[in-house]
Structures are given as structure tokens and as C-alpha cells.
Amino acid sequence: MASPQLQEMVQKMRAAPVLDPSMSVAELRAAYNAVTYPMPPNTTLTPVNVKGVSAEWAVAEGADPTRRVLYFHGGGYVIGNVVTHRDLAAAISHASGCAALNVDYRLGPEHRFPAAVDDAVAAYRWMRANGPDGASPAAATFILGDSAGGGLTLAMMLALRDTGAPLPDAAVTISAWTDLANSGDAIKGRAEADPRLSLEMLESMASNYLGDTDPKTPLASPLYADATGLPPLLMQVGDAEIVLDDTTRFAAKARAAGVDVTEEVWPEMFHVWQHQWAALPEGQEAVDRIGAYLKEHVPATG
């Protein structure tokens, strides 16, 4: 049964939605940037330039700098940045014992597809060779993203695979947006249950990111890609999300292609509830699960 904190939070979301499809991009960004979350203590934040892309290391006290997780924030490829998601990147660092690199990849409509994918690939290549402790190779690499960042996590790995580049040891998606054609049954079936997202908002963000690109282009919508060869994957999604089957459909396709997929559908959870790790017991539980999963996939040494 959902916690009392969850029920109270959902009521607040319905009463004062942050994302309104009638807003301009500038208004959406201002509203999104105004929402703040508490930072976990004992975290070091270090800004870095990654091949021209701004990024920030979030490193929990005691984290291993050679174990690295690349973090891609959500926001429909239109809003969100390092600041809006630094608390979640930091929480992941604490839970996993990894250093988290939070990337400010380029957004639409100013920078449309495939700019975000290009930035993601460049950031991953850079992170393999550079850590928060300087220019040292990584002992373990992971990718994690929420919402659009979850889709970008998958797209980046597909792009790497297609060029024969080394892949991460494992990856995690949170409420991944994998289908920019928005064709899933949950779009309508979960519309009343979802307190955060609407089809109108998803369509607006897809348009701003894609421009004239076909929404079923695999590196824009990984649901339409061949997932063969991807590394182990943890996919978390809430049952009260209109993008629920963006995760369940991709997980089924990936599993059929031989990928080791752990699929978690959390009852009653809304879109990216992990961002509320400080306020919701379910949020902290999900973050702890992610941390445990990454620890389980650190390569054996010796």
C-alpha cells in the first residue's frame, strides 16, 4: 500500500501542476527550474567541461572515483539541466558508491535530434578516461537516466554498439520515454491515474526535439531499435504513468533479443518518483535498489 506521503504529494501535484502544455518553452523552463529538492549531505560537486558540454561530478563521501555512472536528466529533451537533477545524481552516488557525472546535454528546439545523442556519446567516451580524481581510466562504468534521459541512455548505448565501441557494464532507466510516437496503450489507459504527464505535453516536447525527424527513428525512440547486444539493464517505472508501456514494451523486446533485463513496475508510483527520495519512502527505496543493482554489476577484478 502506498505511503501517506505519496497520497499527499499526488494531491499537491494535481492541484498545482508544474508542466502546462500551454506554456512556452521559456515558461516551462522557468517553472521547472523553480522546483528545488534537498541535497544529500557529504556530497562534493565539481563542474567540468566535457568536450564543450557542461557537466558536473556529484561524488558522495567515500565513493570510489574509478566506479562511474553517467547521468542523463529528464525533461522531454526540452527542459531540465544539471541543477534541476543534481540532488538525484548525488543520491545515486550515495546509494551506489559510484561517482556520478551529470551531463547538461543540448536541448530542443534550439538543438534538435541528434544533438542530445551526440553529446551523450561524447560524454561517455570522456568519462571512461576521466574521473573526478583526474585523468584516470574507469574500473566500472554505468549509464542512468530518467524520463527522456532514460530514452537517451538507451539511444546512446545503441549508438555505441553500432560503432563497435565499448559498452557500459550495466545501465538503469527510470520512467524511460522510449516511444516519441506516443503509441502505447497507457497513454490513454493511465491518463486519469498520472498526476504529472499528459499526451499534449509529450507531443509538444517530441515536436520541439524532433522537428521533421520521424518519431520512430531508432536513436530518437529506442523502442523501434534492435536491442541486441545491450548490457544488463534495470528498468524502473510506475504503474500510474502514461509512459508505463514505454518501459514494458522495450523490456520485452530487449529480453527477446537476449538482453539481461530486470523490469520493475512499482504500484501506484508516478513519473520519476525517485526524484522525491527525500520525501517519499518509496523514492528512497527505489534509489537504494538502483544502488544495489550497480554494485552487483561492478566487474570482478583479478
mmCIF file of C-alpha atoms in Angstrom:
data_model
loop_
_atom_site.group_PDB
_atom_site.id
_atom_site.type_symbol
_atom_site.label_atom_id
_atom_site.label_comp_id
_atom_site.label_asym_id
_atom_site.label_seq_id
_atom_site.Cartn_x
_atom_site.Cartn_y
_atom_site.Cartn_z
ATOM 1 C CA MET A 1 0.000 0.000 0.000
ATOM 2 C CA ALA A 2 1.258 3.460 -0.880
ATOM 3 C CA SER A 3 2.616 5.637 1.912
ATOM 4 C CA PRO A 4 0.638 8.608 3.323
ATOM 5 C CA GLN A 5 3.399 10.853 1.976
ATOM 6 C CA LEU A 6 2.701 9.614 -1.552
ATOM 7 C CA GLN A 7 -1.019 10.306 -1.316
ATOM 8 C CA GLU A 8 -0.372 13.838 -0.052
ATOM 9 C CA MET A 9 2.184 14.529 -2.784
ATOM 10 C CA VAL A 10 -0.105 13.333 -5.575
ATOM 11 C CA GLN A 11 -2.832 15.651 -4.322
ATOM 12 C CA LYS A 12 -0.422 18.592 -4.445
ATOM 13 C CA MET A 13 0.684 17.672 -7.966
ATOM 14 C CA ARG A 14 -2.889 17.620 -9.205
ATOM 15 C CA ALA A 15 -3.634 20.955 -7.547
ATOM 16 C CA ALA A 16 -0.598 22.787 -8.927
ATOM 17 C CA PRO A 17 0.902 21.098 -11.995
ATOM 18 C CA VAL A 18 4.388 22.306 -12.907
ATOM 19 C CA LEU A 19 4.131 21.381 -16.585
ATOM 20 C CA ASP A 20 1.338 23.021 -18.557
ATOM 21 C CA PRO A 21 1.197 22.301 -22.325
ATOM 22 C CA SER A 22 0.022 25.860 -22.973
ATOM 23 C CA MET A 23 3.307 27.315 -21.676
ATOM 24 C CA SER A 24 6.082 28.471 -23.966
ATOM 25 C CA VAL A 25 9.437 26.707 -23.786
ATOM 26 C CA ALA A 26 10.861 29.631 -21.811
ATOM 27 C CA GLU A 27 7.968 29.486 -19.346
ATOM 28 C CA LEU A 28 8.295 25.726 -18.961
ATOM 29 C CA ARG A 29 11.986 26.023 -18.226
ATOM 30 C CA ALA A 30 11.428 28.782 -15.672
ATOM 31 C CA ALA A 31 8.716 26.784 -13.902
ATOM 32 C CA TYR A 32 10.794 23.603 -13.896
ATOM 33 C CA ASN A 33 13.917 25.389 -12.692
ATOM 34 C CA ALA A 34 11.987 26.909 -9.794
ATOM 35 C CA VAL A 35 11.312 23.484 -8.236
ATOM 36 C CA THR A 36 14.037 22.621 -5.745
ATOM 37 C CA TYR A 37 14.966 19.420 -3.936
ATOM 38 C CA PRO A 38 17.186 18.871 -0.891
ATOM 39 C CA MET A 39 20.737 17.704 -1.444
ATOM 40 C CA PRO A 40 22.122 14.712 0.426
ATOM 41 C CA PRO A 41 24.865 15.761 2.860
ATOM 42 C CA ASN A 42 28.531 14.932 2.423
ATOM 43 C CA THR A 43 28.461 15.346 -1.363
ATOM 44 C CA THR A 44 31.161 17.086 -3.388
ATOM 45 C CA LEU A 45 30.010 18.904 -6.546
ATOM 46 C CA THR A 46 32.615 19.710 -9.199
ATOM 47 C CA PRO A 47 31.760 21.379 -12.535
ATOM 48 C CA VAL A 48 33.640 20.114 -15.592
ATOM 49 C CA ASN A 49 33.718 20.772 -19.314
ATOM 50 C CA VAL A 50 33.190 17.597 -21.345
ATOM 51 C CA LYS A 51 34.226 18.280 -24.924
ATOM 52 C CA GLY A 52 32.312 21.568 -24.921
ATOM 53 C CA VAL A 53 29.359 20.249 -22.916
ATOM 54 C CA SER A 54 28.840 21.406 -19.340
ATOM 55 C CA ALA A 55 28.661 18.663 -16.723
ATOM 56 C CA GLU A 56 29.056 18.203 -13.000
ATOM 57 C CA TRP A 57 30.521 15.489 -10.836
ATOM 58 C CA ALA A 58 28.393 14.580 -7.814
ATOM 59 C CA VAL A 59 30.504 12.418 -5.530
ATOM 60 C CA ALA A 60 29.357 11.061 -2.187
ATOM 61 C CA GLU A 61 31.885 10.897 0.610
ATOM 62 C CA GLY A 62 33.635 7.537 0.345
ATOM 63 C CA ALA A 63 32.570 6.867 -3.259
ATOM 64 C CA ASP A 64 35.101 5.101 -5.495
ATOM 65 C CA PRO A 65 36.229 7.571 -8.202
ATOM 66 C CA THR A 66 37.044 4.711 -10.579
ATOM 67 C CA ARG A 67 33.427 3.490 -10.484
ATOM 68 C CA ARG A 68 31.437 5.957 -12.561
ATOM 69 C CA VAL A 69 27.828 6.441 -13.512
ATOM 70 C CA LEU A 70 26.863 8.803 -16.328
ATOM 71 C CA TYR A 71 23.563 10.526 -15.520
ATOM 72 C CA PHE A 72 21.119 11.966 -18.075
ATOM 73 C CA HIS A 73 18.359 14.168 -16.658
ATOM 74 C CA GLY A 74 14.755 14.119 -17.789
ATOM 75 C CA GLY A 75 12.661 16.938 -19.200
ATOM 76 C CA GLY A 76 11.436 15.797 -22.582
ATOM 77 C CA TYR A 77 14.681 16.857 -24.325
ATOM 78 C CA VAL A 78 13.436 20.441 -23.853
ATOM 79 C CA ILE A 79 13.770 21.341 -20.154
ATOM 80 C CA GLY A 80 15.941 20.254 -17.226
ATOM 81 C CA ASN A 81 19.637 20.697 -16.539
ATOM 82 C CA VAL A 82 22.430 19.798 -14.146
ATOM 83 C CA VAL A 83 20.960 21.930 -11.364
ATOM 84 C CA THR A 84 17.422 20.501 -11.534
ATOM 85 C CA HIS A 85 18.722 16.947 -11.152
ATOM 86 C CA ARG A 86 21.926 17.275 -9.150
ATOM 87 C CA ASP A 87 20.193 16.027 -5.992
ATOM 88 C CA LEU A 88 19.123 12.793 -7.698
ATOM 89 C CA ALA A 89 22.560 12.301 -9.232
ATOM 90 C CA ALA A 90 24.022 12.789 -5.758
ATOM 91 C CA ALA A 91 21.535 10.375 -4.198
ATOM 92 C CA ILE A 92 22.571 7.758 -6.774
ATOM 93 C CA SER A 93 26.226 8.336 -5.883
ATOM 94 C CA HIS A 94 25.454 7.740 -2.205
ATOM 95 C CA ALA A 95 23.429 4.600 -2.910
ATOM 96 C CA SER A 96 25.862 3.054 -5.375
ATOM 97 C CA GLY A 97 29.271 4.171 -4.123
ATOM 98 C CA CYS A 98 29.994 5.493 -7.631
ATOM 99 C CA ALA A 99 30.955 8.963 -8.785
ATOM 100 C CA ALA A 100 28.071 10.412 -10.823
ATOM 101 C CA LEU A 101 28.669 12.607 -13.866
ATOM 102 C CA ASN A 102 25.539 14.705 -14.512
ATOM 103 C CA VAL A 103 25.506 15.980 -18.112
ATOM 104 C CA ASP A 104 23.932 19.187 -19.491
ATOM 105 C CA TYR A 105 23.324 17.767 -22.948
ATOM 106 C CA ARG A 106 21.896 20.119 -25.579
ATOM 107 C CA LEU A 107 18.122 20.597 -25.721
ATOM 108 C CA GLY A 108 15.487 21.321 -28.353
ATOM 109 C CA PRO A 109 14.164 23.312 -30.009
ATOM 110 C CA GLU A 110 17.492 25.143 -30.231
ATOM 111 C CA HIS A 111 19.414 21.885 -30.714
ATOM 112 C CA ARG A 112 17.281 19.138 -32.189
ATOM 113 C CA PHE A 113 17.896 15.427 -32.635
ATOM 114 C CA PRO A 114 20.539 14.014 -32.773
ATOM 115 C CA ALA A 115 22.357 16.695 -30.712
ATOM 116 C CA ALA A 116 21.487 15.050 -27.377
ATOM 117 C CA VAL A 117 22.676 11.644 -28.595
ATOM 118 C CA ASP A 118 25.926 13.122 -29.902
ATOM 119 C CA ASP A 119 26.570 14.827 -26.549
ATOM 120 C CA ALA A 120 25.743 11.628 -24.659
ATOM 121 C CA VAL A 121 28.190 9.545 -26.676
ATOM 122 C CA ALA A 122 30.927 12.161 -26.256
ATOM 123 C CA ALA A 123 30.322 12.328 -22.504
ATOM 124 C CA TYR A 124 30.538 8.561 -22.128
ATOM 125 C CA ARG A 125 33.791 8.342 -24.041
ATOM 126 C CA TRP A 126 35.208 11.162 -21.904
ATOM 127 C CA MET A 127 34.057 9.585 -18.622
ATOM 128 C CA ARG A 128 35.757 6.285 -19.409
ATOM 129 C CA ALA A 129 39.109 8.089 -19.409
ATOM 130 C CA ASN A 130 38.475 10.895 -16.907
ATOM 131 C CA GLY A 131 37.204 10.771 -13.361
ATOM 132 C CA PRO A 132 36.644 13.210 -10.512
ATOM 133 C CA ASP A 133 40.177 12.387 -9.389
ATOM 134 C CA GLY A 134 41.652 13.472 -12.721
ATOM 135 C CA ALA A 135 42.662 11.635 -15.876
ATOM 136 C CA SER A 136 42.381 8.033 -14.752
ATOM 137 C CA PRO A 137 40.656 5.133 -16.501
ATOM 138 C CA ALA A 138 37.410 3.793 -15.085
ATOM 139 C CA ALA A 139 37.217 0.408 -13.386
ATOM 140 C CA ALA A 140 33.439 0.276 -13.875
ATOM 141 C CA THR A 141 31.070 2.373 -15.989
ATOM 142 C CA PHE A 142 27.295 2.656 -15.808
ATOM 143 C CA ILE A 143 24.630 4.748 -17.526
ATOM 144 C CA LEU A 144 21.476 6.016 -15.850
ATOM 145 C CA GLY A 145 18.717 8.347 -16.996
ATOM 146 C CA ASP A 146 15.201 9.367 -16.091
ATOM 147 C CA SER A 147 12.295 10.057 -18.484
ATOM 148 C CA ALA A 148 13.814 11.481 -21.683
ATOM 149 C CA GLY A 149 17.173 10.782 -20.073
ATOM 150 C CA GLY A 150 16.127 7.140 -19.864
ATOM 151 C CA GLY A 151 15.443 7.109 -23.580
ATOM 152 C CA LEU A 152 18.773 8.858 -24.133
ATOM 153 C CA THR A 153 20.516 6.192 -22.039
ATOM 154 C CA LEU A 154 19.244 3.517 -24.415
ATOM 155 C CA ALA A 155 19.880 5.573 -27.559
ATOM 156 C CA MET A 156 23.456 6.300 -26.521
ATOM 157 C CA MET A 157 24.179 2.609 -25.964
ATOM 158 C CA LEU A 158 22.650 1.718 -29.323
ATOM 159 C CA ALA A 159 24.859 4.328 -30.996
ATOM 160 C CA LEU A 160 27.934 2.949 -29.246
ATOM 161 C CA ARG A 161 27.039 -0.626 -30.167
ATOM 162 C CA ASP A 162 26.582 0.293 -33.816
ATOM 163 C CA THR A 163 30.119 1.694 -33.967
ATOM 164 C CA GLY A 164 31.677 -1.224 -32.104
ATOM 165 C CA ALA A 165 32.664 0.964 -29.145
ATOM 166 C CA PRO A 166 32.929 -0.466 -25.609
ATOM 167 C CA LEU A 167 29.604 -0.548 -23.760
ATOM 168 C CA PRO A 168 28.978 0.164 -20.062
ATOM 169 C CA ASP A 169 28.881 -2.636 -17.523
ATOM 170 C CA ALA A 170 25.150 -2.052 -16.916
ATOM 171 C CA ALA A 171 22.505 0.625 -17.292
ATOM 172 C CA VAL A 172 19.415 1.847 -15.458
ATOM 173 C CA THR A 173 16.346 3.663 -16.728
ATOM 174 C CA ILE A 174 13.773 5.484 -14.617
ATOM 175 C CA SER A 175 10.345 6.055 -16.212
ATOM 176 C CA ALA A 176 12.011 5.953 -19.634
ATOM 177 C CA TRP A 177 10.415 7.733 -22.598
ATOM 178 C CA THR A 178 11.292 5.288 -25.373
ATOM 179 C CA ASP A 179 8.489 5.999 -27.871
ATOM 180 C CA LEU A 180 8.280 9.591 -29.129
ATOM 181 C CA ALA A 181 5.412 8.492 -31.387
ATOM 182 C CA ASN A 182 3.454 8.091 -28.113
ATOM 183 C CA SER A 183 1.686 4.976 -29.364
ATOM 184 C CA GLY A 184 1.391 2.999 -26.129
ATOM 185 C CA ASP A 185 -1.906 1.886 -24.647
ATOM 186 C CA ALA A 186 -1.012 3.538 -21.333
ATOM 187 C CA ILE A 187 -1.148 6.983 -22.970
ATOM 188 C CA LYS A 188 -4.933 6.780 -22.657
ATOM 189 C CA GLY A 189 -5.284 3.936 -20.194
ATOM 190 C CA ARG A 190 -3.271 5.673 -17.452
ATOM 191 C CA ALA A 191 -4.295 9.264 -18.279
ATOM 192 C CA GLU A 192 -6.506 9.694 -15.221
ATOM 193 C CA ALA A 193 -4.012 7.993 -12.904
ATOM 194 C CA ASP A 194 -0.987 10.060 -13.990
ATOM 195 C CA PRO A 195 -0.656 13.317 -11.978
ATOM 196 C CA ARG A 196 2.369 14.617 -13.889
ATOM 197 C CA LEU A 197 2.217 13.927 -17.628
ATOM 198 C CA SER A 198 -0.260 14.419 -20.444
ATOM 199 C CA LEU A 199 -0.291 13.398 -24.082
ATOM 200 C CA GLU A 200 -0.372 17.075 -25.074
ATOM 201 C CA MET A 201 2.838 17.746 -23.166
ATOM 202 C CA LEU A 202 4.595 14.710 -24.650
ATOM 203 C CA GLU A 203 3.569 15.688 -28.170
ATOM 204 C CA SER A 204 4.815 19.241 -27.663
ATOM 205 C CA MET A 205 8.175 18.084 -26.352
ATOM 206 C CA ALA A 206 8.576 15.492 -29.100
ATOM 207 C CA SER A 207 7.920 18.177 -31.706
ATOM 208 C CA ASN A 208 10.426 20.574 -30.152
ATOM 209 C CA TYR A 209 13.099 17.887 -30.059
ATOM 210 C CA LEU A 210 12.467 16.119 -33.346
ATOM 211 C CA GLY A 211 11.461 18.854 -35.753
ATOM 212 C CA ASP A 212 10.872 16.990 -39.043
ATOM 213 C CA THR A 213 12.529 13.748 -37.875
ATOM 214 C CA ASP A 214 10.330 10.654 -37.942
ATOM 215 C CA PRO A 215 9.429 9.898 -34.282
ATOM 216 C CA LYS A 216 10.042 6.193 -34.946
ATOM 217 C CA THR A 217 13.716 6.804 -35.754
ATOM 218 C CA PRO A 218 15.501 4.256 -33.515
ATOM 219 C CA LEU A 219 18.029 6.652 -31.943
ATOM 220 C CA ALA A 220 15.186 9.051 -31.128
ATOM 221 C CA SER A 221 12.764 6.341 -29.994
ATOM 222 C CA PRO A 222 14.722 3.273 -28.864
ATOM 223 C CA LEU A 223 11.518 1.224 -28.755
ATOM 224 C CA TYR A 224 11.879 0.838 -32.535
ATOM 225 C CA ALA A 225 15.502 -0.327 -32.387
ATOM 226 C CA ASP A 226 17.024 -3.789 -32.322
ATOM 227 C CA ALA A 227 18.279 -4.119 -28.735
ATOM 228 C CA THR A 228 20.660 -6.997 -29.448
ATOM 229 C CA GLY A 229 23.972 -6.702 -27.628
ATOM 230 C CA LEU A 230 22.991 -4.208 -24.942
ATOM 231 C CA PRO A 231 24.443 -4.699 -21.433
ATOM 232 C CA PRO A 232 22.405 -5.729 -18.353
ATOM 233 C CA LEU A 233 19.556 -3.337 -17.783
ATOM 234 C CA LEU A 234 17.386 -2.337 -14.813
ATOM 235 C CA MET A 235 14.179 -0.549 -15.822
ATOM 236 C CA GLN A 236 12.017 1.068 -13.140
ATOM 237 C CA VAL A 237 8.610 2.561 -13.934
ATOM 238 C CA GLY A 238 5.472 3.467 -12.004
ATOM 239 C CA ASP A 239 2.104 1.839 -12.573
ATOM 240 C CA ALA A 240 0.439 5.290 -12.618
ATOM 241 C CA GLU A 241 2.338 6.602 -15.665
ATOM 242 C CA ILE A 242 1.140 7.238 -19.186
ATOM 243 C CA VAL A 243 4.597 6.096 -20.336
ATOM 244 C CA LEU A 244 4.275 2.802 -18.454
ATOM 245 C CA ASP A 245 4.489 0.656 -21.551
ATOM 246 C CA ASP A 246 7.399 2.661 -22.936
ATOM 247 C CA THR A 247 9.275 0.582 -20.387
ATOM 248 C CA THR A 248 7.331 -2.677 -20.543
ATOM 249 C CA ARG A 249 7.390 -2.863 -24.344
ATOM 250 C CA PHE A 250 11.099 -2.065 -24.582
ATOM 251 C CA ALA A 251 11.887 -4.550 -21.816
ATOM 252 C CA ALA A 252 10.006 -7.283 -23.668
ATOM 253 C CA LYS A 253 11.815 -6.548 -26.948
ATOM 254 C CA ALA A 254 15.203 -6.408 -25.256
ATOM 255 C CA ARG A 255 14.595 -9.634 -23.378
ATOM 256 C CA ALA A 256 13.582 -11.346 -26.637
ATOM 257 C CA ALA A 257 16.864 -10.099 -28.151
ATOM 258 C CA GLY A 258 18.841 -11.779 -25.380
ATOM 259 C CA VAL A 259 19.437 -8.788 -23.110
ATOM 260 C CA ASP A 260 19.533 -9.382 -19.342
ATOM 261 C CA VAL A 261 16.605 -7.138 -18.307
ATOM 262 C CA THR A 262 15.314 -6.583 -14.792
ATOM 263 C CA GLU A 263 11.922 -4.898 -15.108
ATOM 264 C CA GLU A 264 10.319 -3.261 -12.058
ATOM 265 C CA VAL A 265 6.774 -1.860 -12.223
ATOM 266 C CA TRP A 266 6.105 -0.071 -8.927
ATOM 267 C CA PRO A 267 2.430 0.023 -7.851
ATOM 268 C CA GLU A 268 0.805 3.466 -7.649
ATOM 269 C CA MET A 269 4.029 5.351 -8.432
ATOM 270 C CA PHE A 270 4.034 8.465 -10.605
ATOM 271 C CA HIS A 271 6.588 9.597 -13.191
ATOM 272 C CA VAL A 272 10.157 9.685 -11.775
ATOM 273 C CA TRP A 273 9.085 9.312 -8.143
ATOM 274 C CA GLN A 274 12.757 8.608 -7.374
ATOM 275 C CA HIS A 275 13.322 12.382 -7.572
ATOM 276 C CA GLN A 276 11.352 12.564 -4.334
ATOM 277 C CA TRP A 277 13.811 10.306 -2.497
ATOM 278 C CA ALA A 278 13.985 12.748 0.433
ATOM 279 C CA ALA A 279 10.216 12.975 0.918
ATOM 280 C CA LEU A 280 8.870 9.570 -0.125
ATOM 281 C CA PRO A 281 9.851 6.228 1.409
ATOM 282 C CA GLU A 282 9.156 4.672 -1.997
ATOM 283 C CA GLY A 283 11.567 7.124 -3.608
ATOM 284 C CA GLN A 284 14.438 6.226 -1.292
ATOM 285 C CA GLU A 285 13.638 2.533 -1.649
ATOM 286 C CA ALA A 286 13.852 2.772 -5.436
ATOM 287 C CA VAL A 287 17.143 4.703 -5.258
ATOM 288 C CA ASP A 288 18.557 2.108 -2.870
ATOM 289 C CA ARG A 289 17.517 -0.621 -5.302
ATOM 290 C CA ILE A 290 19.370 1.177 -8.101
ATOM 291 C CA GLY A 291 22.460 1.472 -5.924
ATOM 292 C CA ALA A 292 22.375 -2.232 -5.103
ATOM 293 C CA TYR A 293 21.954 -3.127 -8.778
ATOM 294 C CA LEU A 294 25.004 -1.098 -9.799
ATOM 295 C CA LYS A 295 27.082 -2.649 -7.025
ATOM 296 C CA GLU A 296 26.033 -6.107 -8.243
ATOM 297 C CA HIS A 297 27.397 -5.304 -11.718
ATOM 298 C CA VAL A 298 30.833 -3.979 -10.819
ATOM 299 C CA PRO A 299 33.248 -6.200 -12.800
ATOM 300 C CA ALA A 300 35.276 -8.693 -10.829
ATOM 301 C CA THR A 301 38.969 -7.851 -10.578
ATOM 302 C CA GLY A 302 41.999 -10.061 -10.515
#
